[in-house]
CSV table of N, CA and C in Angstrom, one decimal:
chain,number,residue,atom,x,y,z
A,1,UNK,N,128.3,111.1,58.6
A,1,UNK,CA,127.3,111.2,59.7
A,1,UNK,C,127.9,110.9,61.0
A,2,UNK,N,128.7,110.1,61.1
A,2,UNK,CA,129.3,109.6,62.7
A,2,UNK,C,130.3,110.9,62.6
A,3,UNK,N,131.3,111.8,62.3
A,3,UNK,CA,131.2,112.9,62.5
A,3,UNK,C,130.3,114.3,62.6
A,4,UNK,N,129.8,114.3,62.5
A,4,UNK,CA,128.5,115.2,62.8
A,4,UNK,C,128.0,114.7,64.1
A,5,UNK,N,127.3,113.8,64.2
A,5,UNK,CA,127.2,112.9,65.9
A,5,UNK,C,128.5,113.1,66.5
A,6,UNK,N,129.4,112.7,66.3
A,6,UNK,CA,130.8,113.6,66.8
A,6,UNK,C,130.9,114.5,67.8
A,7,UNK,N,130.9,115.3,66.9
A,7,UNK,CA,130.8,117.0,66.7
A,7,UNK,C,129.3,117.6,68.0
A,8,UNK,N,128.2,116.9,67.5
A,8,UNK,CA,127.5,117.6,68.4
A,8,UNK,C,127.2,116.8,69.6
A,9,UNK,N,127.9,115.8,69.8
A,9,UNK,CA,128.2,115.1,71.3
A,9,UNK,C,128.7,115.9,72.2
A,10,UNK,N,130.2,116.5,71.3
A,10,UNK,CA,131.0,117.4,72.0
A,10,UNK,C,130.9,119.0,72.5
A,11,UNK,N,130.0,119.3,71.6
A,11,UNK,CA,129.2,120.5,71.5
A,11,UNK,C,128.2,120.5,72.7
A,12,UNK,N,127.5,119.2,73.1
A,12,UNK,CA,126.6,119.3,73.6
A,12,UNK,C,127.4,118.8,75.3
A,13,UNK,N,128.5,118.2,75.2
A,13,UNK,CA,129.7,118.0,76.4
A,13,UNK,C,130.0,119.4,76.7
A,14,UNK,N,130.2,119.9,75.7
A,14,UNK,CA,131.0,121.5,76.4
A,14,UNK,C,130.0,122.6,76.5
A,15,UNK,N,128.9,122.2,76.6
A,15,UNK,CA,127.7,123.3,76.8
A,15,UNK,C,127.7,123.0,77.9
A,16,UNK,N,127.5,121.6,78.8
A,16,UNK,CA,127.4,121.6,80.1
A,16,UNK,C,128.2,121.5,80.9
A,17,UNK,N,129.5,121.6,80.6
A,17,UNK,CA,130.3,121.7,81.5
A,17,UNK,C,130.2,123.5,81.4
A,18,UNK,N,130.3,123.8,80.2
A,18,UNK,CA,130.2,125.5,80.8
A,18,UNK,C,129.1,125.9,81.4
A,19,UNK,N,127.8,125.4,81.0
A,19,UNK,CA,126.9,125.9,82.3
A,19,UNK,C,127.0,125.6,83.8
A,20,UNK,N,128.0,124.0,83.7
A,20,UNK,CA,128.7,124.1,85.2
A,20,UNK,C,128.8,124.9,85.7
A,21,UNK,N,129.9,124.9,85.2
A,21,UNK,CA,131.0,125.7,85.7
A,21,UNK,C,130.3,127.7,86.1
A,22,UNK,N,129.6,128.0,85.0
A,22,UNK,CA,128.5,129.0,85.2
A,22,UNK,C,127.8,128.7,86.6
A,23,UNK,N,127.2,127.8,86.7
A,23,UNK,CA,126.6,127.5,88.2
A,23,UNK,C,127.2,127.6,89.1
A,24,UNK,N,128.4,127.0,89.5
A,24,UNK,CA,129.1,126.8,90.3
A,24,UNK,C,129.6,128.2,90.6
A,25,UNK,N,129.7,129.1,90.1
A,25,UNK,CA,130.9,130.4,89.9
A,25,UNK,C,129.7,131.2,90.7
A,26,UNK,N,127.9,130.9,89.8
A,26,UNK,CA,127.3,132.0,90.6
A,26,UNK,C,126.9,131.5,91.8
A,27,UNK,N,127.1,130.3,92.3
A,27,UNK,CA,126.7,130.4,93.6
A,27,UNK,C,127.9,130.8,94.7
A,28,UNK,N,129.3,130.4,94.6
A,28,UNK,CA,130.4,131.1,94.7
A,28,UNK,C,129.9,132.2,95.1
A,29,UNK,N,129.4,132.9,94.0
A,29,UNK,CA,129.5,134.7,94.8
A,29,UNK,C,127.9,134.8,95.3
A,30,UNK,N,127.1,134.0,95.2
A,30,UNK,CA,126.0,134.3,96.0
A,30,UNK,C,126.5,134.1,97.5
A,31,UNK,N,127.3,133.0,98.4
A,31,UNK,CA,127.7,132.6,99.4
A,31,UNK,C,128.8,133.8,100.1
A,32,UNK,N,129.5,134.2,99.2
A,32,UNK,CA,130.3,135.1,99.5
A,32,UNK,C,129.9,136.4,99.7
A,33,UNK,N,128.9,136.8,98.8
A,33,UNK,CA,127.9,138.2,98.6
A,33,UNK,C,126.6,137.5,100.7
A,34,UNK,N,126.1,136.8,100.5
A,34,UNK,CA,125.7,136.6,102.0
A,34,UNK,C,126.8,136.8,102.9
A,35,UNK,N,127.6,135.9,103.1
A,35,UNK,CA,128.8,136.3,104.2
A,35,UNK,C,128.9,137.6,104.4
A,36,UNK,N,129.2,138.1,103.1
A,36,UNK,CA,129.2,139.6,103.3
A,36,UNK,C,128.2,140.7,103.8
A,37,UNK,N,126.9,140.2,104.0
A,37,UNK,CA,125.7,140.9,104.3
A,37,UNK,C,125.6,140.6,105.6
A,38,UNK,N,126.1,139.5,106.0
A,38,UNK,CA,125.5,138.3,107.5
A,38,UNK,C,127.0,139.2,108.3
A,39,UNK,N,128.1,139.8,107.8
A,39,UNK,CA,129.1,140.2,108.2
A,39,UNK,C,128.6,141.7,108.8
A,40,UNK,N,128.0,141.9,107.6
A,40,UNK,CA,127.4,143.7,107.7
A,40,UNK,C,126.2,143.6,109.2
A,41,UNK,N,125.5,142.6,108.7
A,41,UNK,CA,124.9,142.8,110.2
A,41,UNK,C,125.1,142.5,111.3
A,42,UNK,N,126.2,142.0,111.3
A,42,UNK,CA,126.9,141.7,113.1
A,42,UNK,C,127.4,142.6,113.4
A,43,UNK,N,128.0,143.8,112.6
A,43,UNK,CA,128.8,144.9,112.8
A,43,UNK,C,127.7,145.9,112.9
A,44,UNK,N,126.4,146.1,112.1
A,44,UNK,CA,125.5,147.1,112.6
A,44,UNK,C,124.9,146.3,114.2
A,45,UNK,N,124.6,145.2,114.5
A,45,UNK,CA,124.2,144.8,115.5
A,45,UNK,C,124.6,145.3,116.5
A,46,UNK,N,126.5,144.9,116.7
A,46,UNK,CA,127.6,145.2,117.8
A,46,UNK,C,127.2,146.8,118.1
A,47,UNK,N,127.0,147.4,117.2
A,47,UNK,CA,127.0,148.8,117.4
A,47,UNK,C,125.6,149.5,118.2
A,48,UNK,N,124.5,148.8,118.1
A,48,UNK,CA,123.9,149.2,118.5
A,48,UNK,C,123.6,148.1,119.8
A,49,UNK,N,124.2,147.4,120.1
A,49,UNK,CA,124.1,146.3,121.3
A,49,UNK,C,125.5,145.7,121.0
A,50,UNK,N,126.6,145.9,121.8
A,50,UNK,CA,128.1,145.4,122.4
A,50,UNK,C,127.4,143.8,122.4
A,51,UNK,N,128.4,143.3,121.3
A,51,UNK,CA,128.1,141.5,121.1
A,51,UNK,C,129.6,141.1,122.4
A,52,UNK,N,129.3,140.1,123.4
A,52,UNK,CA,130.0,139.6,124.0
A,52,UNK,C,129.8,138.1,124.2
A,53,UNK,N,131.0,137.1,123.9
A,53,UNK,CA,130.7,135.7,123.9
A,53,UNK,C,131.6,135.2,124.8
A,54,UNK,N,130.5,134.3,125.6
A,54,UNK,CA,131.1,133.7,126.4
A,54,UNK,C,131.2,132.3,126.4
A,55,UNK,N,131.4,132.0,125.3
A,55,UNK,CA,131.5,130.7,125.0
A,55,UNK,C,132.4,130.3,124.3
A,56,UNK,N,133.4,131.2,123.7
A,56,UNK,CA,134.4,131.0,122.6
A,56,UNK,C,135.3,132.3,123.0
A,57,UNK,N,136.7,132.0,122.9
A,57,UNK,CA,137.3,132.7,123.6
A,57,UNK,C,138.3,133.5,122.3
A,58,UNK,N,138.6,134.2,122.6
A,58,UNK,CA,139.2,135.3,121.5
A,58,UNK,C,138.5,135.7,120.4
A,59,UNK,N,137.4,135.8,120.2
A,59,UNK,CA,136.3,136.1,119.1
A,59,UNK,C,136.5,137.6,118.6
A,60,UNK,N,136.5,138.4,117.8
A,60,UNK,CA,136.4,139.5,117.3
A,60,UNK,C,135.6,140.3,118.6
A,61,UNK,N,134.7,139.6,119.1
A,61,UNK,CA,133.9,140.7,119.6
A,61,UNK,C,134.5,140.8,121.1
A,62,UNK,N,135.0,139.8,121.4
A,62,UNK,CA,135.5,139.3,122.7
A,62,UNK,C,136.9,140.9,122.9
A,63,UNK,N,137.5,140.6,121.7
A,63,UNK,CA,138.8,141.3,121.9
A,63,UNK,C,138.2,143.0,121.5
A,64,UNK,N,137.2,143.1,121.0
A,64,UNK,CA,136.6,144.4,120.4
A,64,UNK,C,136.3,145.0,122.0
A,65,UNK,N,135.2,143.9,122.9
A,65,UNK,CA,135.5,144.6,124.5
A,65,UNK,C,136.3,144.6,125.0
A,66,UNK,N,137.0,143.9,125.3
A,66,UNK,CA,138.3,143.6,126.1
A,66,UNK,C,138.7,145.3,126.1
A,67,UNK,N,139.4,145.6,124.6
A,67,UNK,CA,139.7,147.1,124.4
A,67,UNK,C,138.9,148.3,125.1
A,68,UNK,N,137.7,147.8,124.8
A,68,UNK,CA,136.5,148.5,125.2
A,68,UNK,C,136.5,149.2,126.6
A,69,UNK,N,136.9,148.2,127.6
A,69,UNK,CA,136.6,147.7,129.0
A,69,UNK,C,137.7,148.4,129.7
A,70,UNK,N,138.9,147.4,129.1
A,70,UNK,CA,140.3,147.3,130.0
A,70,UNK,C,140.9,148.8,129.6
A,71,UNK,N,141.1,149.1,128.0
A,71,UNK,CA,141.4,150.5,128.1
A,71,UNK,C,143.0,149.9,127.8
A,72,UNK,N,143.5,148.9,127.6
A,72,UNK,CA,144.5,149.0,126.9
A,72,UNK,C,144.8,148.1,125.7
A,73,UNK,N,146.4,148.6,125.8
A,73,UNK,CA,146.7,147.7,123.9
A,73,UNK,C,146.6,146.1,124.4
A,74,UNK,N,146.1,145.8,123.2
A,74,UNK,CA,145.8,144.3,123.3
A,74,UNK,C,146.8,143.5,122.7
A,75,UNK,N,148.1,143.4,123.3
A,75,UNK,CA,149.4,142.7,123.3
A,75,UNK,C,149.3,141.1,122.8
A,76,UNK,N,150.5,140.8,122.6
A,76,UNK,CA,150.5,139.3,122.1
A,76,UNK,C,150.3,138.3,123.1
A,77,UNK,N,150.7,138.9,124.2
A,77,UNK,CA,150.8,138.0,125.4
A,77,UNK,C,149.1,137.9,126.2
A,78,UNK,N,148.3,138.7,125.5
A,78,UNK,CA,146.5,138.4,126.1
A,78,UNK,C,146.1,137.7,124.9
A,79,UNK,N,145.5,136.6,125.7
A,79,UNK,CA,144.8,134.9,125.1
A,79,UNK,C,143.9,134.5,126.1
A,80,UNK,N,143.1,134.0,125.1
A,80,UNK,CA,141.7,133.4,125.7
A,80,UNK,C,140.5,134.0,126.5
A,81,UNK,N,140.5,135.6,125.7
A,81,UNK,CA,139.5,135.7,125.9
A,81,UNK,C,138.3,135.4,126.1
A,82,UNK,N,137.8,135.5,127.7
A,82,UNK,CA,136.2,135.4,127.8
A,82,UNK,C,135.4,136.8,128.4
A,83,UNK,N,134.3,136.9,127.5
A,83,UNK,CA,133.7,138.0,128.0
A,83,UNK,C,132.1,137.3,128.3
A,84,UNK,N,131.6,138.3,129.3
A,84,UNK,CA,129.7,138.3,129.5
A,84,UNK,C,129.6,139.5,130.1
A,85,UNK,N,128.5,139.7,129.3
A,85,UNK,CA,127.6,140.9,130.4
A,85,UNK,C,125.9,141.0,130.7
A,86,UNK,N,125.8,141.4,131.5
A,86,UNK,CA,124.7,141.6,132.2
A,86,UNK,C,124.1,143.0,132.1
A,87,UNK,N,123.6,143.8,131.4
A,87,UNK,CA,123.0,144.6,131.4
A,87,UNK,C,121.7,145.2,131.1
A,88,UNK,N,120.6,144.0,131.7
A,88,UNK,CA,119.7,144.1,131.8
A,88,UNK,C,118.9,144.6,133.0
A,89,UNK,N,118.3,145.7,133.4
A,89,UNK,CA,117.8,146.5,134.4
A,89,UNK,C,118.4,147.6,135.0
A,90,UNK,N,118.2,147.9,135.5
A,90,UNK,CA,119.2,148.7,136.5
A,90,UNK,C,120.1,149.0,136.7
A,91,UNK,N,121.0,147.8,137.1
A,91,UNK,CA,122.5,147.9,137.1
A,91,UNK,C,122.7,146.7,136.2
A,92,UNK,N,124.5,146.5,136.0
A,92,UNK,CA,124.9,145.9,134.6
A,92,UNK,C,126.0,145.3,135.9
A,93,UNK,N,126.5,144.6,134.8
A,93,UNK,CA,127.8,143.3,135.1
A,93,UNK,C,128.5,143.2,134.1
A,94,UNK,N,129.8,143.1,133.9
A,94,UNK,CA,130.9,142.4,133.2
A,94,UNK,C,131.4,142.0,133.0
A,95,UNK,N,131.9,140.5,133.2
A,95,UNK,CA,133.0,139.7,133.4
A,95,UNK,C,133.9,139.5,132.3
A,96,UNK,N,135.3,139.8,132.5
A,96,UNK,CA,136.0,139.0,131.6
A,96,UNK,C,137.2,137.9,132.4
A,97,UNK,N,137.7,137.1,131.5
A,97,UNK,CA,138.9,136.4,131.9
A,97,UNK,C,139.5,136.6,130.6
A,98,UNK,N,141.1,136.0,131.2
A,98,UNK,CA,142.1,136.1,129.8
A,98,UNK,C,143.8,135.8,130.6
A,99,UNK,N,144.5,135.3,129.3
A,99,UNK,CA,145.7,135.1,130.3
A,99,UNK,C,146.4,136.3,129.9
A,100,UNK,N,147.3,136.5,130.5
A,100,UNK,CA,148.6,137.5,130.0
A,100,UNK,C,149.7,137.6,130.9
A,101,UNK,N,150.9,138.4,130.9
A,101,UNK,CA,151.6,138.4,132.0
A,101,UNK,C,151.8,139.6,132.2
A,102,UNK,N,153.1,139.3,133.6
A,102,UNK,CA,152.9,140.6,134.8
A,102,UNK,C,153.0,142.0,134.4
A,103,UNK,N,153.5,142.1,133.1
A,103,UNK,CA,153.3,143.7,132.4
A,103,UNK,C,152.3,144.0,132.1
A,104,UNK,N,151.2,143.2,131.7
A,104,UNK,CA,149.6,143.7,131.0
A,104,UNK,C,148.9,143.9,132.5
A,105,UNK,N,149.2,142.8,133.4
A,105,UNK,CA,148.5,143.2,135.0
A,105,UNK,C,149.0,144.5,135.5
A,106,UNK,N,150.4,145.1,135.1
A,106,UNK,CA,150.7,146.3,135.6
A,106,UNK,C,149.9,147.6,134.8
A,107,UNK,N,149.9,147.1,133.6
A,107,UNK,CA,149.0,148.6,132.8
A,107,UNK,C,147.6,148.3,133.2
A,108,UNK,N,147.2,147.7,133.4
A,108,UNK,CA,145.4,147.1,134.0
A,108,UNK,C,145.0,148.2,135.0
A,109,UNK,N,146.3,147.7,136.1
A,109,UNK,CA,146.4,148.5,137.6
A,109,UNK,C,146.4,149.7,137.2
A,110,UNK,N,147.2,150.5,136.9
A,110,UNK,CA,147.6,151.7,136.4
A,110,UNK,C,146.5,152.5,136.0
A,111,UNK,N,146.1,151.8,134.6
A,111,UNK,CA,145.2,152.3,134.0
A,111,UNK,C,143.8,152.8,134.8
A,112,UNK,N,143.4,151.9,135.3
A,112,UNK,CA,141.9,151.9,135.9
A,112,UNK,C,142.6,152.1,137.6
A,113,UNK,N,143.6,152.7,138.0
A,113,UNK,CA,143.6,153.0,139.6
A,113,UNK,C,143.4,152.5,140.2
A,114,UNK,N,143.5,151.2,140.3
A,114,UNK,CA,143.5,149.9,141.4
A,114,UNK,C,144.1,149.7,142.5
A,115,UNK,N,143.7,149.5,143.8
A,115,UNK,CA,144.1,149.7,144.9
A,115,UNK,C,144.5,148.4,145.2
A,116,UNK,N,145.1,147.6,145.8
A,116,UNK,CA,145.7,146.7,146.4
A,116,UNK,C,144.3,146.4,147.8
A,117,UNK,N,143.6,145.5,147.6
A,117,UNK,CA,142.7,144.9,149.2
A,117,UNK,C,143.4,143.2,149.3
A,118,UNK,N,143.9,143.0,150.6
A,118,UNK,CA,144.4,141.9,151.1
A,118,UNK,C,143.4,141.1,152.0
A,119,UNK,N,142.5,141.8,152.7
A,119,UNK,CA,141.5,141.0,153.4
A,119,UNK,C,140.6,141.0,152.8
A,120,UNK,N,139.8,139.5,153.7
A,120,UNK,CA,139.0,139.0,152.9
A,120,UNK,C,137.7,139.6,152.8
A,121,UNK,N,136.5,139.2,152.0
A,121,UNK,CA,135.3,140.1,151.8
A,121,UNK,C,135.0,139.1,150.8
A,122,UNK,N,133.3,139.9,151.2
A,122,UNK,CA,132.9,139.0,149.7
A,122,UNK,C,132.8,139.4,148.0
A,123,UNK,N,133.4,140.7,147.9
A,123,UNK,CA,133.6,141.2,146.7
A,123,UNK,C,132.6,140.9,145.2
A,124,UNK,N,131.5,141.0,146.2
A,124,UNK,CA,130.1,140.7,145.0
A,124,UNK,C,130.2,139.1,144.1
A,125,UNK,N,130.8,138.6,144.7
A,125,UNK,CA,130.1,136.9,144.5
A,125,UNK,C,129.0,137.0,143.9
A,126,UNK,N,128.0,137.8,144.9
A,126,UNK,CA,126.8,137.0,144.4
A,126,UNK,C,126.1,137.3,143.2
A,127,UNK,N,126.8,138.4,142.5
A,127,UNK,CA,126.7,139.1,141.3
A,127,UNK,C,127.2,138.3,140.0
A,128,UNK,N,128.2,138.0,140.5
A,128,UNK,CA,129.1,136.9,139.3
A,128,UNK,C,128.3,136.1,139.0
A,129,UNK,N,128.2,135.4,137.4
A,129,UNK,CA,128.2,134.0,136.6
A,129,UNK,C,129.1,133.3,136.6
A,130,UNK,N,127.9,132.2,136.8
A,130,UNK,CA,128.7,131.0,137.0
A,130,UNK,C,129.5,130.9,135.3
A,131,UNK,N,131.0,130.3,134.9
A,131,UNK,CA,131.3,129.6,133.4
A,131,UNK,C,132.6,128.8,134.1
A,132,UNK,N,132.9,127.8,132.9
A,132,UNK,CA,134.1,127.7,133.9
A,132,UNK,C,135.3,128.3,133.2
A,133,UNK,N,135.5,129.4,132.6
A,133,UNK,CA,136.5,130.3,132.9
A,133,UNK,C,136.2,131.4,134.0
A,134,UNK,N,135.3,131.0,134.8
A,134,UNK,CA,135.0,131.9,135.9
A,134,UNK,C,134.9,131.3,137.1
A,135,UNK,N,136.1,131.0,137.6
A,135,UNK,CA,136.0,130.0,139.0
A,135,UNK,C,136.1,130.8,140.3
A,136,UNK,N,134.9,131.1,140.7
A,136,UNK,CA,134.6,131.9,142.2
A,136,UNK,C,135.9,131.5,143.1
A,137,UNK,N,135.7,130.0,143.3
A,137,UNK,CA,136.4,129.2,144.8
A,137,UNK,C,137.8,130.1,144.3
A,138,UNK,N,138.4,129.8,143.3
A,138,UNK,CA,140.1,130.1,142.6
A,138,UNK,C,140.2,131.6,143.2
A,139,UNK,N,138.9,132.2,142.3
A,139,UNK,CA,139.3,133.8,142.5
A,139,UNK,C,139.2,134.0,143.8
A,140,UNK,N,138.6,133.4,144.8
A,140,UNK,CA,138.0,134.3,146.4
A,140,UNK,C,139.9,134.5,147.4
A,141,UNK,N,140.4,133.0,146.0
A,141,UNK,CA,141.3,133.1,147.2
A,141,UNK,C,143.0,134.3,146.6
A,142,UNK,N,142.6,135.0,145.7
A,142,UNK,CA,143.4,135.5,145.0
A,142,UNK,C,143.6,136.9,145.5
A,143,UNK,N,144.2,138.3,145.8
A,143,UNK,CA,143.9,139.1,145.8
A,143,UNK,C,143.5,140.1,145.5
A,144,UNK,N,142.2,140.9,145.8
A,144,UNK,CA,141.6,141.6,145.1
A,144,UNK,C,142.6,143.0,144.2
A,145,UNK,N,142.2,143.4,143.5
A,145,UNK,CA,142.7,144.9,143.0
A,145,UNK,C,141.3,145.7,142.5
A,146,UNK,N,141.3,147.2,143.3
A,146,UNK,CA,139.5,147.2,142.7
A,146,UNK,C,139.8,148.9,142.9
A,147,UNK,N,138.3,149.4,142.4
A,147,UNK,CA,138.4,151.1,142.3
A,147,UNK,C,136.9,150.9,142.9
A,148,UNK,N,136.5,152.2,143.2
A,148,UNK,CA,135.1,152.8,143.3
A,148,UNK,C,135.1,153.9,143.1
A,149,UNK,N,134.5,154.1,142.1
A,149,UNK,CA,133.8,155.3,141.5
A,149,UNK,C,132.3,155.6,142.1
A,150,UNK,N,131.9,157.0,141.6
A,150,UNK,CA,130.4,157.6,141.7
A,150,UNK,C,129.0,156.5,141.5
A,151,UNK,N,128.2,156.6,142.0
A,151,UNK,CA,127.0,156.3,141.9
A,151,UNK,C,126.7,154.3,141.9
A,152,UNK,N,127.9,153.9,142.9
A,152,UNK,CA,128.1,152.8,143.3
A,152,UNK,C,129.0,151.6,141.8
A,153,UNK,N,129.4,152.4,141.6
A,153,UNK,CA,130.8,151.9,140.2
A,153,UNK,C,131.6,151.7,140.6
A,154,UNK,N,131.7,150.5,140.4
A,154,UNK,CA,133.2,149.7,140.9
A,154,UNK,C,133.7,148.6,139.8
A,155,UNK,N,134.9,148.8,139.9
A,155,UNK,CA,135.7,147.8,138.9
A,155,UNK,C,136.9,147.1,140.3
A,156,UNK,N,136.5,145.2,140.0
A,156,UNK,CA,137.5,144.5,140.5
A,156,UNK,C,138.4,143.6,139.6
A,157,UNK,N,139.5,143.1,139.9
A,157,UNK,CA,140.8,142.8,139.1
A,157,UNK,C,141.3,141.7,140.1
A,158,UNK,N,141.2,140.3,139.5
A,158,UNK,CA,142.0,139.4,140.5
A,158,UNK,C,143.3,138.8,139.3
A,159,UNK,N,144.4,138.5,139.8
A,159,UNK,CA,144.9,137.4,139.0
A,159,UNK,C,146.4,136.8,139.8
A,160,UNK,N,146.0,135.8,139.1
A,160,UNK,CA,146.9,134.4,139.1
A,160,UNK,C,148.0,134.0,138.8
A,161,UNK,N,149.1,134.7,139.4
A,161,UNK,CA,150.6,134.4,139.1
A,161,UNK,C,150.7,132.9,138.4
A,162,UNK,N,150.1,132.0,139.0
A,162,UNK,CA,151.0,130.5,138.7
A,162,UNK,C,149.8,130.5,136.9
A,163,UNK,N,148.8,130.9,136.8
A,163,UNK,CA,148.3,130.3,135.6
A,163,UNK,C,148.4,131.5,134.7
A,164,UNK,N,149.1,132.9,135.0
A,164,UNK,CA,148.7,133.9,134.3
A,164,UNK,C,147.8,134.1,133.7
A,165,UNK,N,147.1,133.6,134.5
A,165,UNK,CA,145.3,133.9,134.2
A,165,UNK,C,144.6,135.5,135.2
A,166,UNK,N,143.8,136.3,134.4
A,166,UNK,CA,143.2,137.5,135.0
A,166,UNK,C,141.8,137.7,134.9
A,167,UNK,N,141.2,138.1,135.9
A,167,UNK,CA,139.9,137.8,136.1
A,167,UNK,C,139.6,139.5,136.6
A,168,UNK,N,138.7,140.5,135.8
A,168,UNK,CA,138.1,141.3,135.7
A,168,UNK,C,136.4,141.4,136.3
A,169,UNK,N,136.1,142.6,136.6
A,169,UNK,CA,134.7,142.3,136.9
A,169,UNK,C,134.0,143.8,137.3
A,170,UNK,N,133.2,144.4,136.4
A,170,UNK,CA,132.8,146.0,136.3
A,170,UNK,C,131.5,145.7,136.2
A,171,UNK,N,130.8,146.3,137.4
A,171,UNK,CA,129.6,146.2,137.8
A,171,UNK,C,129.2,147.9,138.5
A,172,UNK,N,127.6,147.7,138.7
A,172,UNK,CA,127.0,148.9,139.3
A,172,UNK,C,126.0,148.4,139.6
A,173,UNK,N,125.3,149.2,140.9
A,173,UNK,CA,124.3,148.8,141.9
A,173,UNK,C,123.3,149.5,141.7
């Protein structure tokens, strides 16, 4: 008798650890099967509305604009991406910052035909957000690099030898 009680003590121990373990396994892929769905809709989202964060810097979506924007390769030497945009109404805004050095500022220039402006102006301040990887006072005193295009499109480019930090900004009126 105390074998038989035994027996189905153990029987009745290894029933529940296997339904554990069964539980455990299917919620596993329930969490992983969501991620995967919650993954699927940030990627149909981005696509039909450009996701930009400005609150975390190097984010998937952050470096997905950056490419987007800047128009070049996204080197080892660009960190800390920050992006925002403004594209509600009429005209749009785009801020980015990010650090890199003096070779990614030369493909920047290049790329987008940037002209060298040394005097001062107010170079649409009043358009900018405020973050603080976005410091007006820093950038006013930096020199501008900027284009204009058609139908009041303009892209400006400031940056920061001592922090190799670069401050971007693509707007329309």
């Amino acid at each position: 008798m105390k074998s038989t009680l035994y027996i189905l003590t153990c029987i009745a121990a290894l029933s529940f650890i296997s339904c554990d373990r069964v539980k455990n396994k299917a919620k596993e892929f329930s969490n992983r099967t969501e991620e995967k769905v919650d993954e699927k809709a940030k990627e149909l989202a981005n696509k039909v509305t450009p996701q930009f964060d400005a609150y975390k810097p190097d984010t998937k979506f952050n470096k997905e604009r950056f490419k987007d924007f800047l128009q070049v390769e996204l080197t080892t030497d660009i960190k800390n991406i920050y992006c925002y945009d403004d594209a509600i109404g009429a005209d749009a805004d785009y801020q980015f910052s990010f650090n890199c050095d003096s070779s990614t500022v030369k493909r920047i220039i290049e790329k987008h035909q940037l002209t060298l402006h040394k005097e001062a102006d107010d170079f649409a301040f009043g358009l900018q957000n405020d973050f603080e990887w976005w410091d007006k006072k820093k950038i006013k005193k930096l020199y501008l690099y900027s284009w204009k295009g058609d139908h009041e499109y303009h892209k400006y480019f400031w940056y920061d030898n001592t922090e190799q930090k670069a401050y971007y900004f693509d707007f329309d009126l």
